[in-house]
């Protein structure tokens, strides 16, 4: 993703006064000054060491923590929280590029998410939405896409966004098609159903093109095979109601994470907050009434989503969840001990997981319920996702030479992670979309005009 030159131009900006948590292992910097020129971070210092040159617009961040823009490492921008997948796929298939995906992207951006891994969508829709972003027709985060899932068997109603792969030749053909269409990621699901040589061919072909491979971790055999064939990241906590991962799986993960420095990193996106807090949501579903998830959606779409989630406790999709909830803490503890590099991602878009809420909720549960260090949680939502995608030279930290994707939140985020629900400032490519909690609606209207 390049820096937008249309319809808005990045100006020279100085962010002045806030405490900078820059995404690296560096300690926070009080009274920071960040100089941004043409959408690129030029210099970083403090009010005592770095003067603001003439010609820079000063944007105060006093009283705020300043962070790199967040990454949502597991989103589904073709979904908006509706509880009936088969209905959604049929009713909204032709509204994805013009309504659904743009709404998802602007909701993510205004929540402080400036980069997204979108894991599963029709290929043509993924290509079209990336084109809209690249040409400045719509605003949104940097978008990294997988296009369709790859798997062994696909039901007919899913065939537009899931592809069957039956043999090695088919694997090579389909991975090349994804690459040639501009996808950066290959997504596997039920990879343990694939013949071993076919699964290996998918990974090898993807890596040949410099693509990343993510695989589901719902079943022990998915993990076992994924480790063997060399997937780059596992998704979800999985294992339904089982109390934890089998010992041989944990041993395999530990062996994989001990093989190198950056080249040996194995990433894992647990997407666990929705599972962990579901009983609380049933008890108090008021957050489902938040107007933030309605932005960009048509009235009939909103009404359809609302009726589908009117009774959160009745959803067949979630009936096992209360039994899974007590297992989450142990699974997270086990994963921590294996050395996998965990990333903040949420499955955003699935039933009742809205793009404007999911990322901050996941981060808050990581810190306040799962015992993650706040600084490392921030890095798991900023720096490490950029490393996973191989774009850490441009994104993931507020350091000189990086693209100016920056957010600010009022208060001490290292003490109260849940304040990140109210992002006060959102800057994307050096352009301020939100300041003092107020969205620049005129700026948004300029897109596509």
Coordinates of C-alpha atoms in Angstrom, one line a residue:
X1 CA 0.0 0.0 0.0
X2 CA 1.4 3.4 -0.9
X3 CA 0.8 6.8 0.5
X4 CA -2.4 8.3 -0.8
X5 CA -1.9 11.2 -3.2
X6 CA -5.7 11.4 -4.0
X7 CA -8.1 12.7 -2.8
X8 CA -6.1 14.0 0.2
X9 CA -2.5 15.0 0.5
X10 CA -0.4 14.5 3.6
X11 CA 0.8 17.7 5.1
X12 CA 3.8 18.4 7.3
X13 CA 2.7 17.7 10.8
X14 CA 4.3 17.8 14.3
X15 CA 2.7 15.7 17.0
X16 CA 3.7 17.4 20.2
X17 CA 3.4 16.6 23.9
X18 CA 2.3 13.0 24.4
X19 CA 4.0 10.0 25.9
X20 CA 5.3 7.9 22.9
X21 CA 5.1 4.2 23.1
X22 CA 6.8 3.6 19.8
X23 CA 6.3 -0.2 19.2
X24 CA 9.9 -1.2 19.7
X25 CA 11.6 -2.4 22.9
X26 CA 12.5 1.2 23.8
X27 CA 11.1 2.7 26.9
X28 CA 8.2 5.2 26.6
X29 CA 9.3 8.8 25.8
X30 CA 7.6 11.6 27.7
X31 CA 6.7 15.0 26.1
X32 CA 7.4 13.5 22.6
X33 CA 7.8 15.4 19.3
X34 CA 7.1 13.5 16.1
X35 CA 7.9 15.3 12.8
X36 CA 6.0 14.0 9.8
X37 CA 6.7 15.1 6.2
X38 CA 4.8 13.8 3.2
X39 CA 3.3 11.0 5.2
X40 CA 6.7 9.7 6.5
X41 CA 8.0 10.0 10.1
X42 CA 11.0 12.3 9.7
X43 CA 12.3 12.8 13.2
X44 CA 11.4 11.7 16.8
X45 CA 12.5 13.5 19.9
X46 CA 11.2 15.4 22.9
X47 CA 10.2 19.0 23.5
X48 CA 13.6 19.5 25.1
X49 CA 15.6 18.1 22.2
X50 CA 13.6 18.6 19.0
X51 CA 12.2 22.0 17.8
X52 CA 9.3 22.1 15.4
X53 CA 10.5 23.7 12.2
X54 CA 8.5 26.4 10.4
X55 CA 5.8 25.1 8.0
X56 CA 4.7 22.3 10.3
X57 CA 1.1 22.1 11.6
X58 CA 1.3 21.4 15.4
X59 CA -1.1 18.8 16.6
X60 CA -1.2 18.5 20.4
X61 CA -1.0 15.1 22.0
X62 CA -0.7 16.4 25.5
X63 CA -2.1 14.1 28.1
X64 CA -2.2 11.2 25.6
X65 CA -0.3 8.0 24.9
X66 CA 0.9 8.0 21.3
X67 CA 1.2 4.6 19.6
X68 CA 1.7 3.0 16.2
X69 CA -1.5 2.4 14.4
X70 CA -3.0 -1.0 15.5
X71 CA -3.1 -4.1 13.4
X72 CA -6.1 -6.4 13.3
X73 CA -4.5 -9.7 12.4
X74 CA -7.6 -11.8 11.8
X75 CA -10.5 -10.0 10.2
X76 CA -13.3 -10.9 7.8
X77 CA -14.3 -7.7 6.1
X78 CA -17.0 -9.4 4.0
X79 CA -18.9 -10.0 7.3
X80 CA -20.4 -7.5 9.7
X81 CA -21.6 -9.4 12.7
X82 CA -24.7 -11.1 11.2
X83 CA -25.5 -14.5 12.9
X84 CA -26.6 -16.4 9.8
X85 CA -23.7 -17.1 7.4
X86 CA -25.7 -18.9 4.7
X87 CA -28.3 -16.1 4.5
X88 CA -25.5 -13.4 4.6
X89 CA -23.6 -15.0 1.8
X90 CA -26.6 -15.2 -0.5
X91 CA -28.2 -11.8 0.4
X92 CA -25.0 -9.7 0.4
X93 CA -22.8 -11.3 -2.2
X94 CA -23.5 -8.5 -4.7
X95 CA -23.1 -5.7 -2.1
X96 CA -19.6 -6.6 -0.8
X97 CA -17.5 -4.2 -2.8
X98 CA -19.8 -1.2 -2.8
X99 CA -21.2 -1.4 0.8
X100 CA -20.0 -4.2 3.1
X101 CA -16.2 -4.1 2.7
X102 CA -15.9 -0.3 2.7
X103 CA -18.1 -0.1 5.8
X104 CA -15.8 -2.7 7.5
X105 CA -12.7 -0.8 6.6
X106 CA -13.8 2.6 7.7
X107 CA -15.0 1.2 11.0
X108 CA -11.6 -0.4 11.6
X109 CA -9.8 2.7 10.7
X110 CA -11.7 5.0 13.0
X111 CA -11.1 2.5 15.8
X112 CA -7.4 3.0 15.4
X113 CA -6.7 0.0 13.2
X114 CA -4.4 1.1 10.3
X115 CA -3.4 -2.4 9.0
X116 CA -5.6 -5.5 8.5
X117 CA -5.1 -9.1 7.6
X118 CA -8.3 -10.1 5.9
X119 CA -8.5 -13.9 5.9
X120 CA -11.1 -15.2 3.6
X121 CA -13.2 -13.6 0.8
X122 CA -14.1 -14.1 -2.8
X123 CA -11.0 -13.3 -5.0
X124 CA -12.7 -10.8 -7.3
X125 CA -14.0 -8.9 -4.3
X126 CA -10.6 -8.8 -2.6
X127 CA -9.0 -7.6 -5.8
X128 CA -11.7 -4.9 -6.3
X129 CA -11.5 -3.6 -2.7
X130 CA -7.7 -3.4 -2.8
X131 CA -8.0 -1.4 -6.0
X132 CA -10.4 1.0 -4.4
X133 CA -8.1 1.6 -1.5
X134 CA -5.0 2.0 -3.7
X135 CA -6.7 4.5 -6.0
X136 CA -8.0 6.6 -3.0
X137 CA -11.6 5.9 -3.9
X138 CA -12.3 4.8 -0.3
X139 CA -10.5 5.3 3.0
X140 CA -9.2 2.4 5.1
X141 CA -6.3 0.6 6.6
X142 CA -3.5 -1.1 4.8
X143 CA -5.0 -4.3 3.6
X144 CA -3.3 -7.7 3.3
X145 CA -5.6 -10.4 1.9
X146 CA -5.8 -14.1 1.4
X147 CA -8.7 -14.3 -1.0
X148 CA -10.5 -17.7 -0.8
X149 CA -9.7 -20.3 1.9
X150 CA -7.9 -23.4 0.5
X151 CA -9.2 -26.7 1.7
X152 CA -9.9 -30.3 0.6
X153 CA -13.7 -30.2 0.4
X154 CA -16.1 -27.2 0.0
X155 CA -19.9 -27.0 0.3
X156 CA -21.6 -25.5 -2.7
X157 CA -22.9 -22.4 -0.9
X158 CA -19.3 -21.6 0.2
X159 CA -17.6 -22.1 -3.2
X160 CA -17.3 -18.5 -4.1
X161 CA -15.0 -17.8 -1.2
X162 CA -13.5 -21.2 -0.5
X163 CA -11.6 -23.3 -3.1
X164 CA -11.1 -27.0 -3.2
X165 CA -7.6 -28.3 -3.8
X166 CA -7.3 -31.9 -4.7
X167 CA -3.8 -32.6 -6.0
X168 CA -0.3 -31.1 -6.3
X169 CA -0.9 -29.6 -9.7
X170 CA -4.1 -28.0 -8.5
X171 CA -2.2 -26.6 -5.5
X172 CA 0.4 -24.9 -7.7
X173 CA -2.3 -23.5 -10.0
X174 CA -4.4 -22.0 -7.3
X175 CA -1.6 -20.5 -5.3
X176 CA -0.2 -18.9 -8.4
X177 CA -3.7 -17.5 -9.2
X178 CA -3.9 -16.0 -5.8
X179 CA -0.4 -14.5 -6.1
X180 CA -1.0 -13.1 -9.6
X181 CA -4.2 -11.4 -8.3
X182 CA -2.2 -9.6 -5.6
X183 CA -2.9 -11.7 -2.5
X184 CA -0.2 -11.6 0.1
X185 CA -1.5 -14.5 2.2
X186 CA -2.6 -18.1 1.7
X187 CA -5.2 -19.4 4.2
X188 CA -5.6 -23.1 5.0
X189 CA -8.5 -24.6 6.8
X190 CA -8.9 -28.3 7.7
X191 CA -5.4 -28.7 6.3
X192 CA -5.3 -32.1 8.0
X193 CA -7.9 -33.3 5.5
X194 CA -5.5 -32.6 2.6
X195 CA -3.1 -35.3 1.4
X196 CA 0.2 -34.5 3.0
X197 CA 2.0 -33.8 -0.3
X198 CA -0.8 -31.5 -1.4
X199 CA -0.6 -29.5 1.8
X200 CA 3.2 -29.3 1.5
X201 CA 2.9 -28.1 -2.1
X202 CA 0.6 -25.3 -1.1
X203 CA 3.0 -24.0 1.5
X204 CA 6.1 -24.4 -0.8
X205 CA 4.4 -22.6 -3.7
X206 CA 3.3 -19.8 -1.5
X207 CA 6.7 -19.3 0.0
X208 CA 8.2 -19.4 -3.5
X209 CA 6.2 -16.3 -4.3
X210 CA 7.0 -14.6 -0.9
X211 CA 3.5 -15.2 0.4
X212 CA 2.6 -15.9 4.0
X213 CA 0.7 -19.1 5.0
X214 CA -1.8 -19.1 7.8
X215 CA -3.6 -22.2 9.0
X216 CA -6.5 -23.0 11.3
X217 CA -5.7 -24.5 14.7
X218 CA -9.1 -25.9 15.6
X219 CA -7.9 -29.5 15.8
X220 CA -4.6 -31.1 17.0
X221 CA -4.0 -32.6 13.6
X222 CA -4.3 -29.2 11.9
X223 CA -1.5 -28.0 14.2
X224 CA 0.6 -31.1 13.9
X225 CA 0.5 -31.0 10.1
X226 CA 0.9 -27.2 10.0
X227 CA 4.1 -27.3 12.0
X228 CA 5.5 -30.1 9.7
X229 CA 4.7 -28.3 6.5
X230 CA 5.9 -24.9 7.7
X231 CA 2.9 -22.6 8.1
X232 CA 3.8 -19.1 9.2
X233 CA 0.9 -18.5 11.6
X234 CA -1.8 -20.5 13.3
X235 CA -5.3 -19.0 13.9
X236 CA -7.7 -19.4 16.9
X237 CA -7.3 -21.3 20.1
X238 CA -9.4 -24.2 18.9
X239 CA -9.9 -27.7 20.4
X240 CA -13.5 -27.0 21.3
X241 CA -14.1 -28.0 24.9
X242 CA -10.8 -29.8 25.5
X243 CA -8.9 -28.4 28.5
X244 CA -5.7 -27.9 26.7
X245 CA -3.3 -28.9 23.9
X246 CA -1.9 -32.4 23.8
X247 CA 1.7 -32.6 25.0
X248 CA 3.1 -33.7 21.6
X249 CA 1.6 -30.6 20.0
X250 CA 3.2 -28.4 22.6
X251 CA 6.5 -30.2 22.1
X252 CA 6.3 -29.7 18.3
X253 CA 5.6 -26.0 18.8
X254 CA 8.5 -25.6 21.2
X255 CA 10.9 -27.3 18.7
X256 CA 9.7 -25.1 15.9
X257 CA 10.2 -21.9 17.9
X258 CA 13.7 -22.8 18.8
X259 CA 15.0 -23.0 15.2
X260 CA 16.2 -19.4 14.6
X261 CA 15.7 -15.7 15.3
X262 CA 13.3 -13.9 12.9
X263 CA 13.4 -16.7 10.4
X264 CA 12.3 -19.2 13.1
X265 CA 9.4 -17.2 14.5
X266 CA 6.1 -19.0 14.6
X267 CA 3.1 -16.7 15.0
X268 CA -0.2 -17.4 16.5
X269 CA -3.4 -15.3 16.5
X270 CA -5.6 -16.8 19.3
X271 CA -8.8 -14.7 18.6
X272 CA -10.1 -15.7 22.1
X273 CA -11.8 -12.6 23.5
X274 CA -15.2 -13.4 22.0
X275 CA -15.1 -16.9 23.4
X276 CA -13.9 -15.7 26.8
X277 CA -16.5 -13.0 27.3
X278 CA -19.5 -14.6 25.6
X279 CA -21.3 -15.4 28.9
X280 CA -20.9 -11.7 29.9
X281 CA -22.4 -10.6 26.6
X282 CA -25.4 -12.8 27.1
X283 CA -25.9 -11.3 30.5
X284 CA -25.5 -7.8 29.2
X285 CA -25.8 -7.4 25.4
X286 CA -26.0 -3.6 25.5
X287 CA -22.7 -3.3 23.6
X288 CA -24.5 -4.7 20.6
X289 CA -26.5 -1.5 20.4
X290 CA -23.4 0.6 19.9
X291 CA -24.0 2.8 16.8
X292 CA -20.3 2.5 15.7
X293 CA -20.9 -0.7 13.8
X294 CA -23.7 0.9 11.7
X295 CA -21.3 3.4 10.0
X296 CA -21.3 2.8 6.2
X297 CA -24.1 0.3 6.2
X298 CA -27.6 0.7 4.6
X299 CA -30.7 0.8 6.8
X300 CA -31.9 -2.6 5.6
X301 CA -28.5 -4.2 6.3
X302 CA -28.5 -2.8 9.8
X303 CA -32.0 -4.0 10.4
X304 CA -31.1 -7.5 9.1
X305 CA -28.0 -7.7 11.4
X306 CA -30.0 -6.5 14.4
X307 CA -32.8 -9.1 14.0
X308 CA -30.2 -11.9 13.6
X309 CA -28.5 -11.2 17.0
X310 CA -31.6 -10.1 19.0
X311 CA -31.1 -13.2 21.3
X312 CA -27.4 -13.7 21.8
X313 CA -28.0 -16.7 24.0
X314 CA -30.0 -18.5 21.3
X315 CA -27.4 -18.5 18.5
X316 CA -26.6 -22.1 17.4
X317 CA -23.1 -20.8 16.4
X318 CA -22.3 -20.1 20.1
X319 CA -24.0 -23.0 22.0
X320 CA -20.6 -24.7 22.8
X321 CA -19.0 -21.4 23.8
X322 CA -20.0 -21.5 27.5
X323 CA -18.2 -24.8 27.7
X324 CA -15.2 -23.5 25.9
X325 CA -14.8 -20.4 28.0
X326 CA -13.3 -22.0 31.1
X327 CA -10.6 -23.6 28.9
X328 CA -9.2 -20.4 27.4
X329 CA -6.9 -19.3 30.2
X330 CA -5.1 -22.7 30.2
X331 CA -4.7 -22.8 26.5
X332 CA -3.3 -19.2 26.4
X333 CA -0.9 -20.2 29.3
X334 CA 0.2 -23.3 27.3
X335 CA 0.8 -21.2 24.1
X336 CA 2.8 -18.6 26.0
X337 CA 5.1 -21.4 27.3
X338 CA 5.8 -22.7 23.8
X339 CA 7.4 -19.5 22.6
X340 CA 5.0 -18.8 19.8
X341 CA 4.7 -15.1 19.0
X342 CA 1.1 -14.2 19.6
X343 CA -0.6 -11.5 17.6
X344 CA -3.7 -9.5 18.3
X345 CA -6.6 -10.6 16.1
X346 CA -10.2 -11.2 16.7
X347 CA -12.1 -13.0 13.9
X348 CA -13.8 -9.6 13.5
X349 CA -17.0 -9.7 11.5
X350 CA -18.3 -13.1 12.8
X351 CA -21.5 -13.1 14.7
X352 CA -21.6 -10.2 17.2
X353 CA -17.9 -9.3 16.7
X354 CA -18.0 -5.8 15.2
X355 CA -15.0 -4.2 13.5
X356 CA -15.3 -1.0 15.6
X357 CA -15.1 -3.0 18.9
X358 CA -13.2 -6.2 18.4
X359 CA -9.5 -5.2 18.5
X360 CA -9.6 -3.1 21.7
X361 CA -11.7 -5.7 23.4
X362 CA -9.1 -8.4 22.6
X363 CA -6.3 -6.2 23.8
X364 CA -8.1 -5.4 27.1
X365 CA -8.8 -9.1 27.8
X366 CA -5.1 -10.0 27.0
X367 CA -4.0 -7.6 29.8
X368 CA -6.7 -7.5 32.3
X369 CA -7.8 -11.2 32.2
X370 CA -4.9 -13.2 30.6
X371 CA -2.0 -11.6 32.4
X372 CA -0.1 -10.3 29.3
X373 CA 2.3 -7.5 29.8
X374 CA 0.7 -4.2 28.5
X375 CA 3.8 -3.2 26.5
X376 CA 4.1 -6.6 24.8
X377 CA 0.3 -6.5 24.1
X378 CA 0.8 -3.3 22.2
X379 CA 3.8 -4.8 20.3
X380 CA 1.6 -7.8 19.4
X381 CA -0.9 -5.3 17.9
X382 CA 1.7 -3.1 16.1
X383 CA 5.3 -4.3 15.7
X384 CA 5.1 -8.1 15.5
X385 CA 2.3 -8.2 12.9
X386 CA 4.4 -6.0 10.7
X387 CA 7.3 -8.5 11.1
X388 CA 5.0 -11.4 10.4
X389 CA 4.0 -9.8 7.1
X390 CA 7.6 -8.7 6.3
X391 CA 6.8 -5.0 6.2
X392 CA 8.5 -3.9 9.4
X393 CA 10.7 -1.5 7.3
X394 CA 7.6 0.6 6.7
X395 CA 5.1 -0.1 9.4
X396 CA 4.7 -1.3 13.0
X397 CA 6.6 1.4 14.9
X398 CA 6.8 5.2 15.3
X399 CA 10.4 5.6 14.2
X400 CA 12.1 7.7 11.6
X401 CA 11.6 6.5 8.0
X402 CA 8.3 4.7 8.8
X403 CA 4.9 5.5 7.3
X404 CA 3.0 7.8 9.7
X405 CA 0.3 5.5 10.8
X406 CA -0.2 6.7 14.4
X407 CA -2.9 6.8 17.0
X408 CA -3.3 8.6 20.3
X409 CA -5.4 7.8 23.3
X410 CA -6.1 9.9 26.4
X411 CA -4.8 8.4 29.6
X412 CA -2.3 5.7 30.6
X413 CA -2.8 2.8 28.3
X414 CA -0.1 0.7 30.1
X415 CA -2.2 0.9 33.3
X416 CA -5.7 0.8 31.7
X417 CA -5.6 -1.1 28.4
X418 CA -9.3 -0.8 28.0
X419 CA -9.1 3.0 27.4
X420 CA -8.0 2.1 23.9
X421 CA -11.7 1.7 23.1
X422 CA -11.8 5.5 22.7
X423 CA -9.0 6.4 20.3
X424 CA -8.7 10.2 20.4
X425 CA -6.5 10.6 17.3
X426 CA -6.2 8.4 14.1
X427 CA -3.5 9.3 11.6
X428 CA -3.1 7.2 8.4
X429 CA -0.3 8.0 5.9
X430 CA 0.2 11.3 7.7
X431 CA -3.4 12.3 7.4
X432 CA -5.5 13.0 10.5
X433 CA -8.9 11.3 10.2
X434 CA -9.9 11.7 13.8
X435 CA -8.8 14.2 16.5
X436 CA -10.0 14.8 20.0
X437 CA -12.4 11.9 19.4
X438 CA -14.1 13.7 16.5
X439 CA -14.1 12.2 13.0
X440 CA -13.3 14.5 10.1
X441 CA -16.5 13.8 8.2
X442 CA -15.6 16.3 5.4
X443 CA -12.3 14.4 4.8
X444 CA -14.2 11.1 4.5
X445 CA -16.7 12.7 2.0
X446 CA -13.8 13.8 -0.2
X447 CA -12.9 10.2 -1.0
X448 CA -14.2 9.2 -4.4
X449 CA -15.0 12.8 -5.4

